Coordinates of N, CA and C in Angstrom, one line a residue:
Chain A
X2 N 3.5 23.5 6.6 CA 4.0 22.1 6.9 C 5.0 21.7 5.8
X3 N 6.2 21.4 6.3 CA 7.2 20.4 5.3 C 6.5 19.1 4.6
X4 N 6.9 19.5 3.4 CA 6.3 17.8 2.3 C 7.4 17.0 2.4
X5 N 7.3 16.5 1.6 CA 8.5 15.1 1.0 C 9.4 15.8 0.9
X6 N 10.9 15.6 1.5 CA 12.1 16.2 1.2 C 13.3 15.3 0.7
X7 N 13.7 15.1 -0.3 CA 14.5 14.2 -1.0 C 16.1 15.3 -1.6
X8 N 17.4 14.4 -0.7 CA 17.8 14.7 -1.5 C 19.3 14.0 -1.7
X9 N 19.8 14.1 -3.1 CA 20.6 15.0 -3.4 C 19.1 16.0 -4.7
X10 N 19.3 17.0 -5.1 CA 18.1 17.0 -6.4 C 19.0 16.3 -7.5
X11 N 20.4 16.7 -7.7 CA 21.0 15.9 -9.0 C 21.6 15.5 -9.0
X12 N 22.3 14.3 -9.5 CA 23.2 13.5 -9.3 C 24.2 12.9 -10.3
X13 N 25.2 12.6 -10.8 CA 25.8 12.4 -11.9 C 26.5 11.0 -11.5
X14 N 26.7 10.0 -12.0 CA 27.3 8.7 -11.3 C 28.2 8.2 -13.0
X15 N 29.3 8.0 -12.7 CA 29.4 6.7 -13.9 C 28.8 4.9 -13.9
X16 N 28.9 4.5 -15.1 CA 28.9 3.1 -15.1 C 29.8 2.6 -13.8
X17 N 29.0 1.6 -13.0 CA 28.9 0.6 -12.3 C 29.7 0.7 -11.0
X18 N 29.6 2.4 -10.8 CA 29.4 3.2 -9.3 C 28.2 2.7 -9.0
X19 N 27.6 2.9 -7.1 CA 26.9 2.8 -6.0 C 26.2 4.5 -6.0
X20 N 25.2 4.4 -5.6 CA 24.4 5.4 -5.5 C 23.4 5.3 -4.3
X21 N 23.4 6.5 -3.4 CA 22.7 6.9 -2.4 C 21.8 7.5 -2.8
X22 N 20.1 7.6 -2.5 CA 19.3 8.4 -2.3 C 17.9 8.5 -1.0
X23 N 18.1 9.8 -0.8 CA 17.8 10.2 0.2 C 16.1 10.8 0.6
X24 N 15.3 10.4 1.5 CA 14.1 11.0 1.6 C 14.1 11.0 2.6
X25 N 13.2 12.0 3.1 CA 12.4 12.3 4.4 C 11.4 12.5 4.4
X26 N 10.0 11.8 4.7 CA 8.2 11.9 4.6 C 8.2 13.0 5.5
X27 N 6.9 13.0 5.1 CA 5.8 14.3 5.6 C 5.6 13.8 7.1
X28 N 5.8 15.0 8.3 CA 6.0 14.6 10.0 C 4.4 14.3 9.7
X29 N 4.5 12.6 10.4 CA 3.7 12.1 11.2 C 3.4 10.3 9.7
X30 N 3.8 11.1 9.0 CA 3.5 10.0 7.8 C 4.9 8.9 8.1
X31 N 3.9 7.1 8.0 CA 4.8 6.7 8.4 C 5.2 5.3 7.6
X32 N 4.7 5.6 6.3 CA 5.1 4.7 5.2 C 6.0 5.6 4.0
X33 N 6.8 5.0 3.2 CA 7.6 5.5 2.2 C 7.7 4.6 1.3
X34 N 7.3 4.9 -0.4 CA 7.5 4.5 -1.3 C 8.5 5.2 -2.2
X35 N 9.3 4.4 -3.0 CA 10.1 4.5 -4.1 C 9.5 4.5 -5.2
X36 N 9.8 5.4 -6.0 CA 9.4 5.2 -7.9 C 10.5 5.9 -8.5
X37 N 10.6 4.7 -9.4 CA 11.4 5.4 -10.9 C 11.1 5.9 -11.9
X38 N 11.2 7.2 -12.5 CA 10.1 7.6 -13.6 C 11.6 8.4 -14.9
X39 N 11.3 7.5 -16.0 CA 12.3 7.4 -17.2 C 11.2 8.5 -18.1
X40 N 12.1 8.7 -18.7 CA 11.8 9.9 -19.4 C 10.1 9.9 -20.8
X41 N 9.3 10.2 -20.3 CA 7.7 9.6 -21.2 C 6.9 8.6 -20.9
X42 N 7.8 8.0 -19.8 CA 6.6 7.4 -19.0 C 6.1 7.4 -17.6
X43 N 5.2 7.1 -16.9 CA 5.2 7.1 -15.5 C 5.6 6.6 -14.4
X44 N 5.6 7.1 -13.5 CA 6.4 6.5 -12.2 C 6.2 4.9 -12.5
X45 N 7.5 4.1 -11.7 CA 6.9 2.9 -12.0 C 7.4 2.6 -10.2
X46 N 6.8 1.5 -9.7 CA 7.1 1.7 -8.2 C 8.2 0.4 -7.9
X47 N 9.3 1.1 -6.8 CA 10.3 0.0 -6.4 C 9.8 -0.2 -5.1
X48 N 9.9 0.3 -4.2 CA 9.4 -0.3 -3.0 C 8.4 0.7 -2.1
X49 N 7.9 -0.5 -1.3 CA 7.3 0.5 0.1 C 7.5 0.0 1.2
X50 N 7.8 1.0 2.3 CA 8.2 0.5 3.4 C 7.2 0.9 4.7
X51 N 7.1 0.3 5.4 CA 6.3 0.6 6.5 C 7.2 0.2 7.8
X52 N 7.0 0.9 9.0 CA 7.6 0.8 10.2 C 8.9 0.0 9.9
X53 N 9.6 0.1 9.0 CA 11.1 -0.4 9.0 C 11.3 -1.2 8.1
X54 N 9.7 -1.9 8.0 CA 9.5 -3.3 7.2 C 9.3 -3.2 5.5
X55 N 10.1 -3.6 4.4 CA 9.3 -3.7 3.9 C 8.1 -4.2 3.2
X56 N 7.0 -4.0 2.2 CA 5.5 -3.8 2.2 C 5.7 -4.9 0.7
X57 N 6.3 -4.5 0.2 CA 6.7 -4.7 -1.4 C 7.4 -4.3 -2.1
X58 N 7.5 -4.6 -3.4 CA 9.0 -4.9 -3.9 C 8.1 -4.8 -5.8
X59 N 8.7 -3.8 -6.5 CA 8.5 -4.2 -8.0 C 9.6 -4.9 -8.8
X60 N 9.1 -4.7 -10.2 CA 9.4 -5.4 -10.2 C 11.1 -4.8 -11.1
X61 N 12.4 -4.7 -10.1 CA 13.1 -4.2 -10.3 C 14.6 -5.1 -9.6
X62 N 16.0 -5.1 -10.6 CA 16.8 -6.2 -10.2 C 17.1 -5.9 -8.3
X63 N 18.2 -7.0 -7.8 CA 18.7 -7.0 -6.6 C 19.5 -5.4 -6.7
X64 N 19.8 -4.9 -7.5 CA 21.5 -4.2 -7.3 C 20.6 -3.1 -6.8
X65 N 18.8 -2.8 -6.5 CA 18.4 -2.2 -5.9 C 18.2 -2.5 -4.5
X66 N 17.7 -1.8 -3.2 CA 17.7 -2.3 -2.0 C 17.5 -0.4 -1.2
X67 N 16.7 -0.9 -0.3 CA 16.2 0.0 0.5 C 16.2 -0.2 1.8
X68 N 15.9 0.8 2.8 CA 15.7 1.0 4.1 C 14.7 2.2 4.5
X69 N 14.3 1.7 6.0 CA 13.8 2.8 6.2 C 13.9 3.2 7.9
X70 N 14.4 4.0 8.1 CA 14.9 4.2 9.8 C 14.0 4.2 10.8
X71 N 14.6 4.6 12.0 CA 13.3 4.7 12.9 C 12.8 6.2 13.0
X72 N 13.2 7.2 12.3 CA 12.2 8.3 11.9 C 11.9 8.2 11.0
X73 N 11.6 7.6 10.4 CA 10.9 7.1 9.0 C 11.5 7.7 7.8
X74 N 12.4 8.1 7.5 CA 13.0 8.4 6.8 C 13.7 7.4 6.0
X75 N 14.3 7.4 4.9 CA 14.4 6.1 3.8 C 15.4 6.4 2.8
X76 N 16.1 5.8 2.7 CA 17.3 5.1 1.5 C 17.3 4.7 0.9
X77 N 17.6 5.5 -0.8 CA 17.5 3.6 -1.9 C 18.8 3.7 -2.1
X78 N 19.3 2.7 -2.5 CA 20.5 2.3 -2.9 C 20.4 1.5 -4.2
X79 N 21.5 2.2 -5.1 CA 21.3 0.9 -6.3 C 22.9 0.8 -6.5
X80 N 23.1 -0.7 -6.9 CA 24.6 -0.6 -6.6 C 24.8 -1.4 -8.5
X81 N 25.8 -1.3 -8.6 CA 26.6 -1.2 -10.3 C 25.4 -0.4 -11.0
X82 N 25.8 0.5 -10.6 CA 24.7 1.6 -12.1 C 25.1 1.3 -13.6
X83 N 24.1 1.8 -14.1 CA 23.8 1.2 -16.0 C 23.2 1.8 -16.2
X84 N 23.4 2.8 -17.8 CA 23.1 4.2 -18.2 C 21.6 3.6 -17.8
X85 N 20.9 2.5 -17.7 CA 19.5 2.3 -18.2 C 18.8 3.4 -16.5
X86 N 20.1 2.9 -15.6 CA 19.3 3.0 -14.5 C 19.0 5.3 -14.5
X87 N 19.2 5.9 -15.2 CA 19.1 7.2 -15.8 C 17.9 7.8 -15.6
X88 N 17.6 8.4 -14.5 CA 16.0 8.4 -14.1 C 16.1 9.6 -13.2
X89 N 14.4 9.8 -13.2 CA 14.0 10.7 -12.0 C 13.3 9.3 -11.1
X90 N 13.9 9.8 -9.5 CA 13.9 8.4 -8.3 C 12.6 9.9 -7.7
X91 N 11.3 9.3 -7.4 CA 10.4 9.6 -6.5 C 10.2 9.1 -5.3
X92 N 10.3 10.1 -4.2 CA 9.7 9.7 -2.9 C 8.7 10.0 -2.7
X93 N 7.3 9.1 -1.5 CA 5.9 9.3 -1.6 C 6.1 8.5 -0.5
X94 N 5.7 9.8 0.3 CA 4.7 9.4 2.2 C 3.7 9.2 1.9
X95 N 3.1 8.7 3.1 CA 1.8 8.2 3.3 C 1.1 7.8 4.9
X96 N 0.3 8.1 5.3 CA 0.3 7.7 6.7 C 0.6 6.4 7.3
X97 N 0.1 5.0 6.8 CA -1.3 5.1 6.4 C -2.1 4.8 7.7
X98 N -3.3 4.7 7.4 CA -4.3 5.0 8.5 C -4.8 3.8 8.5
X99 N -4.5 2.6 7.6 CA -5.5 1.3 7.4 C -6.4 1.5 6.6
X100 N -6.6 2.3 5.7 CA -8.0 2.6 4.7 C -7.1 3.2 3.7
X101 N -7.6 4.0 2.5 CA -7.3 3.7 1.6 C -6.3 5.4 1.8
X102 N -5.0 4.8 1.6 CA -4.1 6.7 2.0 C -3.6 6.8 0.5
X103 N -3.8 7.8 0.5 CA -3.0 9.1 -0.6 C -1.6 8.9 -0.2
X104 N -0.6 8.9 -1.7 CA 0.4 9.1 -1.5 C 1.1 10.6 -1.9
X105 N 2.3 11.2 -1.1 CA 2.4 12.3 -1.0 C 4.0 12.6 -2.1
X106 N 4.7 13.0 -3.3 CA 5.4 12.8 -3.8 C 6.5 14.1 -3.4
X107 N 7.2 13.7 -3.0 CA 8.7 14.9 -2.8 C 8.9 15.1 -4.4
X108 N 10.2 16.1 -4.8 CA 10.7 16.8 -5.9 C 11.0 15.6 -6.9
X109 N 11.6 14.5 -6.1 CA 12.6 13.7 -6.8 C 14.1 14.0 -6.9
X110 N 14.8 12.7 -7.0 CA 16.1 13.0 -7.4 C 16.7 12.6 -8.7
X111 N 17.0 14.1 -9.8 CA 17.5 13.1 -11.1 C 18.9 12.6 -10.8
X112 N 19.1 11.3 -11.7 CA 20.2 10.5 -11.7 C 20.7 10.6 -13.1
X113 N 21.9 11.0 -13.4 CA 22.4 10.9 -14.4 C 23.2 9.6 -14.6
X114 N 23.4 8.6 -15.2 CA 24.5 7.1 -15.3 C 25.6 8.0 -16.8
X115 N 26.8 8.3 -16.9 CA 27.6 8.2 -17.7 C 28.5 7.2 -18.1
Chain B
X11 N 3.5 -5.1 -20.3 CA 1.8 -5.1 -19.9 C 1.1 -4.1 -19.2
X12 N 1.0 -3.1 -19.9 CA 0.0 -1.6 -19.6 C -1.2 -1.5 -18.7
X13 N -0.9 -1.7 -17.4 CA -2.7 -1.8 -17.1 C -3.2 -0.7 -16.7
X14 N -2.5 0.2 -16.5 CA -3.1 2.1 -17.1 C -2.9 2.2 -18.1
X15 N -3.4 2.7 -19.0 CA -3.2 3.6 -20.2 C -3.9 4.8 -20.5
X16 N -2.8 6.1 -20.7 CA -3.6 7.2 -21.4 C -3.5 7.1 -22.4
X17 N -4.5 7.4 -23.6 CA -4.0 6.9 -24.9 C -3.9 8.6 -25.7
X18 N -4.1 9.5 -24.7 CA -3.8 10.9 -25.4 C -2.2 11.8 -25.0
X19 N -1.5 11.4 -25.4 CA -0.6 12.2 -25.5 C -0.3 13.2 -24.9
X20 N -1.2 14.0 -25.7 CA -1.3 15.6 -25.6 C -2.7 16.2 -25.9
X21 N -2.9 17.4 -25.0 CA -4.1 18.3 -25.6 C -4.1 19.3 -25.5
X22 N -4.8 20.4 -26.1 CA -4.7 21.3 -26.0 C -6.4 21.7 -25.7
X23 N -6.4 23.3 -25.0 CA -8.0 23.7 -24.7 C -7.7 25.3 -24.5
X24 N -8.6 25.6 -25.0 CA -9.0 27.5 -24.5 C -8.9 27.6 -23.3
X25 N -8.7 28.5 -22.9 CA -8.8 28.7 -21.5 C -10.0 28.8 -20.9
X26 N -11.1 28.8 -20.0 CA -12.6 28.3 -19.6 C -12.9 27.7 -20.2
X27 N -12.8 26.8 -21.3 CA -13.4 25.6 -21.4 C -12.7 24.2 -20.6
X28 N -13.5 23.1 -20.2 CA -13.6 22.1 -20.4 C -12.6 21.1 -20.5
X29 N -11.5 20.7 -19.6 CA -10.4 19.8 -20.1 C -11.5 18.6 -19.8
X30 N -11.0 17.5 -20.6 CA -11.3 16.3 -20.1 C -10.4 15.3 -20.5
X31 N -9.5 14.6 -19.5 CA -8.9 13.5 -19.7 C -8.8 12.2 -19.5
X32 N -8.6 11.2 -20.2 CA -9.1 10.4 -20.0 C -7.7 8.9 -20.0
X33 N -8.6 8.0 -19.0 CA -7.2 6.9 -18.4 C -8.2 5.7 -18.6
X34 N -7.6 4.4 -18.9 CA -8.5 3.0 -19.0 C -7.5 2.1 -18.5
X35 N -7.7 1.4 -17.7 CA -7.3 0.0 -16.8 C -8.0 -1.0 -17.5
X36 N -6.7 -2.1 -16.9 CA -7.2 -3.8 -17.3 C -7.8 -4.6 -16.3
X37 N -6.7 -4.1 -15.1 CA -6.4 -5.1 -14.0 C -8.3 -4.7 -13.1
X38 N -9.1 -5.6 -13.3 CA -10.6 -5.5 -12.3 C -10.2 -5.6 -11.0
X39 N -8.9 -5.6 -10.1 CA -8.8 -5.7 -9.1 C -8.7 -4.6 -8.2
X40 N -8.4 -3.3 -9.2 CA -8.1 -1.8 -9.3 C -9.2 -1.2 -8.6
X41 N -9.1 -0.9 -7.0 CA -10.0 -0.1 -6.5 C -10.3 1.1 -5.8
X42 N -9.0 1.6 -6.4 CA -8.6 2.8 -6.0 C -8.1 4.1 -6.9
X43 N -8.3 5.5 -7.2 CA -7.7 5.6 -8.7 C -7.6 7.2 -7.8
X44 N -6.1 7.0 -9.0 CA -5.8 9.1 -8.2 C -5.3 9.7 -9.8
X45 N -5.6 11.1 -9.5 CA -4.7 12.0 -10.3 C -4.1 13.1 -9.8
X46 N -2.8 12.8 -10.6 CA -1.7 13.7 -10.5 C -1.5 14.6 -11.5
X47 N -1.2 16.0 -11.0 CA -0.4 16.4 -12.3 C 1.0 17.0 -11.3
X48 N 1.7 17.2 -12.6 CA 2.9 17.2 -12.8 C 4.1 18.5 -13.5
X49 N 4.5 19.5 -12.6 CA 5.4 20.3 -13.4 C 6.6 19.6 -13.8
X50 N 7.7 20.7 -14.9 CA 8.8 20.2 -15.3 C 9.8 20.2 -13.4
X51 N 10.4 19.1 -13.6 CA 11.4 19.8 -12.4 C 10.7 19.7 -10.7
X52 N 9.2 18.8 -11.2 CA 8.5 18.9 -9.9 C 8.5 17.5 -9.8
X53 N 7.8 17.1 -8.3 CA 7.3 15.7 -7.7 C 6.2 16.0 -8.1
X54 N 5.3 14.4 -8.7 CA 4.0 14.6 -9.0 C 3.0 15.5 -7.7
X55 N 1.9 16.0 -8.4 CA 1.3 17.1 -7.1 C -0.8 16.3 -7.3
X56 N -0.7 15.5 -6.1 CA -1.9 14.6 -5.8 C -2.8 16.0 -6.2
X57 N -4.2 15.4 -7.0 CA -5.2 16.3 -7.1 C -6.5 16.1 -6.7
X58 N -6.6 14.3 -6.7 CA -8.4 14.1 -6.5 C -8.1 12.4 -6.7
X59 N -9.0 12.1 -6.3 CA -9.1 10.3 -6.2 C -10.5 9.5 -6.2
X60 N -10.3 8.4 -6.2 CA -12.0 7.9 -6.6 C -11.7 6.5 -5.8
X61 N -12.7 6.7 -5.1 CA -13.1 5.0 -5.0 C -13.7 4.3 -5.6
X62 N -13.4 2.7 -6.0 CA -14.1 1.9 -6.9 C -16.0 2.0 -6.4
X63 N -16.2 2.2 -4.8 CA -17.4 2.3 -4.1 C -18.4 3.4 -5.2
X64 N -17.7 4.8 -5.5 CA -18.2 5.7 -6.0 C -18.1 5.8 -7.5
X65 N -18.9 6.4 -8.4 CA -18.5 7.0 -9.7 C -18.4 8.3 -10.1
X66 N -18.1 9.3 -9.1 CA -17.9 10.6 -9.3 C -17.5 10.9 -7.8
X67 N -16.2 11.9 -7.9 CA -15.8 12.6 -6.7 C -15.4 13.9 -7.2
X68 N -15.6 15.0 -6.9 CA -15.3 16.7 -7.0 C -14.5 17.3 -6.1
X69 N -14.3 17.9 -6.7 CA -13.1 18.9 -5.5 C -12.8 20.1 -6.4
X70 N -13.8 21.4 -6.4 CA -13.6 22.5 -7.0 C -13.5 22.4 -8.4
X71 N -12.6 22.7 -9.1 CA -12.7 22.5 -10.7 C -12.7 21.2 -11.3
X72 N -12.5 20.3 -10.2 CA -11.8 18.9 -11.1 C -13.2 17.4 -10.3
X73 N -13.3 17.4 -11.4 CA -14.1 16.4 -11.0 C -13.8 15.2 -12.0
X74 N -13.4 14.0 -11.0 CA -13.2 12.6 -11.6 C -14.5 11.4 -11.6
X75 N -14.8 10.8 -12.8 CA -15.6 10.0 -13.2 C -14.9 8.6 -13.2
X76 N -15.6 7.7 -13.0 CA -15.4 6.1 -12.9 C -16.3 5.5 -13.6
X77 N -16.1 5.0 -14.5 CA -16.9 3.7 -14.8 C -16.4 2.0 -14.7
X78 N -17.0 1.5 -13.7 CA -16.1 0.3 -13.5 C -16.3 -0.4 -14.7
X79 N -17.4 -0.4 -15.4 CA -17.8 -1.8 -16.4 C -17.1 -1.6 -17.8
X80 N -16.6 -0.1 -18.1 CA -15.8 0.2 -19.4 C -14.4 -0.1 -18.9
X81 N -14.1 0.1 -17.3 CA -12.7 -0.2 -16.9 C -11.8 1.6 -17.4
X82 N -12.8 2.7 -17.3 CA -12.6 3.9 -17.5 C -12.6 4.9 -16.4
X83 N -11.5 5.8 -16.6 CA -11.7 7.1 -15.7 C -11.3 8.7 -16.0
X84 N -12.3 9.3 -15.7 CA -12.0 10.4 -16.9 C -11.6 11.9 -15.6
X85 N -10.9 13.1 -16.0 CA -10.8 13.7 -15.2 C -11.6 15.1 -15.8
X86 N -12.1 15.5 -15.4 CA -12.4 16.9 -15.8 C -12.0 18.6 -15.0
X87 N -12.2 18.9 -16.2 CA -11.5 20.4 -15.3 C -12.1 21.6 -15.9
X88 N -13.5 22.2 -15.0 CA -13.7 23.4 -15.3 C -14.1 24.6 -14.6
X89 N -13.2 25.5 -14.9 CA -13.0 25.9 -16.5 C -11.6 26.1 -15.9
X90 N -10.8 25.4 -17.4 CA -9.3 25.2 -17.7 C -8.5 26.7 -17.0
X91 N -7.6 26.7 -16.9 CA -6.7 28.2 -16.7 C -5.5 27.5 -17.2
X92 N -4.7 28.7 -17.5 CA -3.4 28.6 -17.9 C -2.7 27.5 -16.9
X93 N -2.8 28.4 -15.9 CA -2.1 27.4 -14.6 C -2.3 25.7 -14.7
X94 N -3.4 25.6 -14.9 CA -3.6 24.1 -15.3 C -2.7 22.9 -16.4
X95 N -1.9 24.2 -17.1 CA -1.0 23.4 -18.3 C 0.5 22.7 -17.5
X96 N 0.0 21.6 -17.2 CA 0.8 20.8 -16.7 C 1.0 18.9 -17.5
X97 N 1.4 18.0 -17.0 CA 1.3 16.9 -16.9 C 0.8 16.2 -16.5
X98 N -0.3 15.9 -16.5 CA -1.4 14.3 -15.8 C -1.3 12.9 -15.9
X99 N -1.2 12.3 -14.7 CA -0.7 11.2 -14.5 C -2.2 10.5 -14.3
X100 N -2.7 9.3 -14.6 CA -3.5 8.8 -13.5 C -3.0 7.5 -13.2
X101 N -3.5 7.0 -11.8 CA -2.9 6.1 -11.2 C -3.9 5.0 -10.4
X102 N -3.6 4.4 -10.3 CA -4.7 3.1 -9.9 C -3.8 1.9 -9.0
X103 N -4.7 1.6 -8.4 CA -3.7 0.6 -7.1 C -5.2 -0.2 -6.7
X104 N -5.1 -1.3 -6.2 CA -5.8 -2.2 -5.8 C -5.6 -3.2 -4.5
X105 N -6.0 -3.7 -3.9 CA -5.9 -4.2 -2.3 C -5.2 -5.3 -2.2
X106 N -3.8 -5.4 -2.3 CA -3.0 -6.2 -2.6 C -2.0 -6.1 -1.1
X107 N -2.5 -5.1 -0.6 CA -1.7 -5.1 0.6 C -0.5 -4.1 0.7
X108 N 0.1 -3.5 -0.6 CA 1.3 -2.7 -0.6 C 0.7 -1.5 -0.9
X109 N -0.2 -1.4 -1.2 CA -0.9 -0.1 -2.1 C -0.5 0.3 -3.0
X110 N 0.4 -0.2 -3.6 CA 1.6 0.1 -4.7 C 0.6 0.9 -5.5
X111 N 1.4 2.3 -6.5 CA 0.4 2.8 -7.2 C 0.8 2.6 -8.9
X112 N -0.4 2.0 -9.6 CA 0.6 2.0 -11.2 C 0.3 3.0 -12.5
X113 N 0.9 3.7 -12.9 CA 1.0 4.9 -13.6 C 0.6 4.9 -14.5
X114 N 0.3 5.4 -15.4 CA -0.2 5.9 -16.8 C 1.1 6.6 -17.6
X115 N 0.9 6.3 -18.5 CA 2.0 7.6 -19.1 C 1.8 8.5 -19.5
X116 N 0.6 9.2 -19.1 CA 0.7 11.0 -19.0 C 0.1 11.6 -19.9
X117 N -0.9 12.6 -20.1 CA -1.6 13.5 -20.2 C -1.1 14.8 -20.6
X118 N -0.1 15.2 -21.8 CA 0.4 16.9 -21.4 C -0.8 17.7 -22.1
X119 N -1.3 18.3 -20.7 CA -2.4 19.3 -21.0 C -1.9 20.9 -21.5
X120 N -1.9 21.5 -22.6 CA -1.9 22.7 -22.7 C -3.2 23.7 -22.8
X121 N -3.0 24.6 -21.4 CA -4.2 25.8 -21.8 C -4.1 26.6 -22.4
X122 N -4.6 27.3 -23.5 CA -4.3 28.7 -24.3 C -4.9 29.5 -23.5
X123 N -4.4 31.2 -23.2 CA -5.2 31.8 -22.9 C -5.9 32.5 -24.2

């Protein structure tokens, strides 16, 4: 079975370019969460989306913004990049089932900001 | 404001002995807790989880402990293998509706053989 598939894997962007990133959950999983994870610490979470909707939101500026289609597949966007924004972006399916679901994490995509 | 914390950096272990790692939370609303570990160049890889209901769940070499009243969760692994020298995350999320999960900053486990 296919896991989380995210992509570009690398990405190189300058200052205060638009950035696309790409996921696709695990068939039949039908929530998607975002995380950002900087270099020595842990993921930290931008959003989650469920049936199109989203769930929640961290705590991260506007120039971020997501979607999620009707195959559940999902987009983040961050728009005027800033070296800060210089990260591994995680994707994580999830079913969920209404009880307590496991999240499932794709590769990630590194982002380079120059 | 940290409300996972690993406070170990790094470890090291023989190979068949014994890892034990360890994660403490603030937030009492935390009723959910997972561990990850983590290669270079990988998506975190889910390994075992605990509910606030339980204080111990297993699954083969790794067995996770809970103590809700220290606000502690410890992971164990035995017996260690090489393969095991990875990165450990633990993660905690609570019933807030998003299931949002919040991270630790990591665990790098080294096994010696």
């Amino acid at each position: 079975d296919a896991g989380v598939t995210q992509s570009p894997t690398h990405l190189i962007k300058t200052r205060g370019q638009h950035v696309t990133l790409r996921c696709s959950p695990i068939s039949g999983h039908k929530s998607v969460s975002w995380y950002q994870q900087v270099l020595g610490q842990g993921p930290q979470f931008i959003f989650q989306y469920y049936e199109k909707e989203e769930r929640g939101r961290g705590n991260f500026p506007d120039r971020f913004s997501a979607r999620q289609f009707p195959n559940y597949s999902s987009e983040l966007n961050v728009n005027a990049l800033l070296l800060g924004d210089s990260a591994l972006y995680l994707c994580a399916s999830s079913l969920p089932s209404g009880g307590r679901d496991t999240q499932y994490f794709g590769p990630g995509t590194r982002l380079t900001v120059l | 404001d940290q409300q996972v914390k690993q406070n170990s950096p790094s470890l090291s272990v023989q190979e068949g002995r014994i890892s034990i790692l360890n994660c403490d939370y603030t937030n009492s609303m935390f009723d959910y807790f997972l561990w990850y570990k983590k290669y270079p160049a990988e998506g975190p890889t889910f390994l075992i989880s605990i509910s606030s209901i339980k204080d111990k769940n297993e699954d083969g070499r790794f067995t996770v402990f809970l103590n809700k009243s220290a606000k502690h969760l410890s992971l164990h692994i035995v017996p260690s293998q090489p393969g095991d020298s990875a990165v450990y995350f633990c993660a905690a999320s609570g019933s807030s509706g998003t299931y949002k999960y919040i991270f630790g900053t990591g665990t790098r486990l080294k096994v010696l053989a």
